[in-house]
Amino acid sequence: MWEWIAGLIWLMGILAVTGAVLGQDERENFMPLMRLAVLLYILRLISLLPGS
């Protein structure tokens, strides 16, 4: 359980750093990729749940 919590914190940190480094225009272009990364992470969490 702690692995996915640590992974979520890591992912949020990457998103925060990326958002801070990129300007407004680049951030808008980068958002679909970020959404895809979050979606893949959530799907991975669901697949790791016991009983699935």
mmCIF file of C-alpha atoms in Angstrom:
data_model
loop_
_atom_site.group_PDB
_atom_site.id
_atom_site.type_symbol
_atom_site.label_atom_id
_atom_site.label_comp_id
_atom_site.label_asym_id
_atom_site.label_seq_id
_atom_site.Cartn_x
_atom_site.Cartn_y
_atom_site.Cartn_z
ATOM 1 C CA MET A 1 0.000 0.000 0.000
ATOM 2 C CA TRP A 2 2.818 2.411 0.821
ATOM 3 C CA GLU A 3 4.322 1.920 -2.619
ATOM 4 C CA TRP A 4 1.407 3.516 -4.430
ATOM 5 C CA ILE A 5 1.159 6.328 -1.872
ATOM 6 C CA ALA A 6 4.846 7.083 -2.438
ATOM 7 C CA GLY A 7 4.299 6.865 -6.190
ATOM 8 C CA LEU A 8 1.391 9.300 -5.995
ATOM 9 C CA ILE A 9 3.469 11.784 -3.996
ATOM 10 C CA TRP A 10 6.283 11.414 -6.534
ATOM 11 C CA LEU A 11 3.879 11.995 -9.419
ATOM 12 C CA MET A 12 2.461 15.109 -7.762
ATOM 13 C CA GLY A 13 5.996 16.400 -7.232
ATOM 14 C CA ILE A 14 6.868 15.875 -10.889
ATOM 15 C CA LEU A 15 3.688 17.700 -11.920
ATOM 16 C CA ALA A 16 4.461 20.613 -9.597
ATOM 17 C CA VAL A 17 8.054 20.955 -10.794
ATOM 18 C CA THR A 18 7.032 20.693 -14.441
ATOM 19 C CA GLY A 19 4.308 23.302 -13.975
ATOM 20 C CA ALA A 20 6.731 25.661 -12.257
ATOM 21 C CA VAL A 21 9.437 25.275 -14.913
ATOM 22 C CA LEU A 22 7.154 25.665 -17.916
ATOM 23 C CA GLY A 23 5.610 28.954 -18.899
ATOM 24 C CA GLN A 24 1.866 29.400 -19.384
ATOM 25 C CA ASP A 25 1.865 28.520 -23.096
ATOM 26 C CA GLU A 26 4.037 25.438 -22.676
ATOM 27 C CA ARG A 27 1.959 24.302 -19.704
ATOM 28 C CA GLU A 28 -1.210 24.352 -21.817
ATOM 29 C CA ASN A 29 0.498 22.251 -24.487
ATOM 30 C CA PHE A 30 1.796 19.834 -21.846
ATOM 31 C CA MET A 31 -1.531 19.231 -20.059
ATOM 32 C CA PRO A 32 -2.841 16.402 -22.305
ATOM 33 C CA LEU A 33 0.377 14.472 -21.656
ATOM 34 C CA MET A 34 0.024 15.065 -17.914
ATOM 35 C CA ARG A 35 -3.575 13.870 -17.970
ATOM 36 C CA LEU A 36 -2.501 10.725 -19.804
ATOM 37 C CA ALA A 37 0.228 10.061 -17.225
ATOM 38 C CA VAL A 38 -2.241 10.475 -14.341
ATOM 39 C CA LEU A 39 -4.774 8.214 -16.051
ATOM 40 C CA LEU A 40 -2.181 5.491 -16.628
ATOM 41 C CA TYR A 41 -1.064 5.758 -12.998
ATOM 42 C CA ILE A 42 -4.647 5.383 -11.724
ATOM 43 C CA LEU A 43 -5.209 2.380 -13.990
ATOM 44 C CA ARG A 44 -2.026 0.814 -12.628
ATOM 45 C CA LEU A 45 -3.238 1.355 -9.070
ATOM 46 C CA ILE A 46 -6.543 -0.335 -9.860
ATOM 47 C CA SER A 47 -4.721 -3.309 -11.365
ATOM 48 C CA LEU A 48 -2.563 -3.625 -8.227
ATOM 49 C CA LEU A 49 -5.537 -3.777 -5.862
ATOM 50 C CA PRO A 50 -6.036 -7.205 -4.275
ATOM 51 C CA GLY A 51 -8.828 -9.280 -5.733
ATOM 52 C CA SER A 52 -8.716 -7.772 -9.205
#
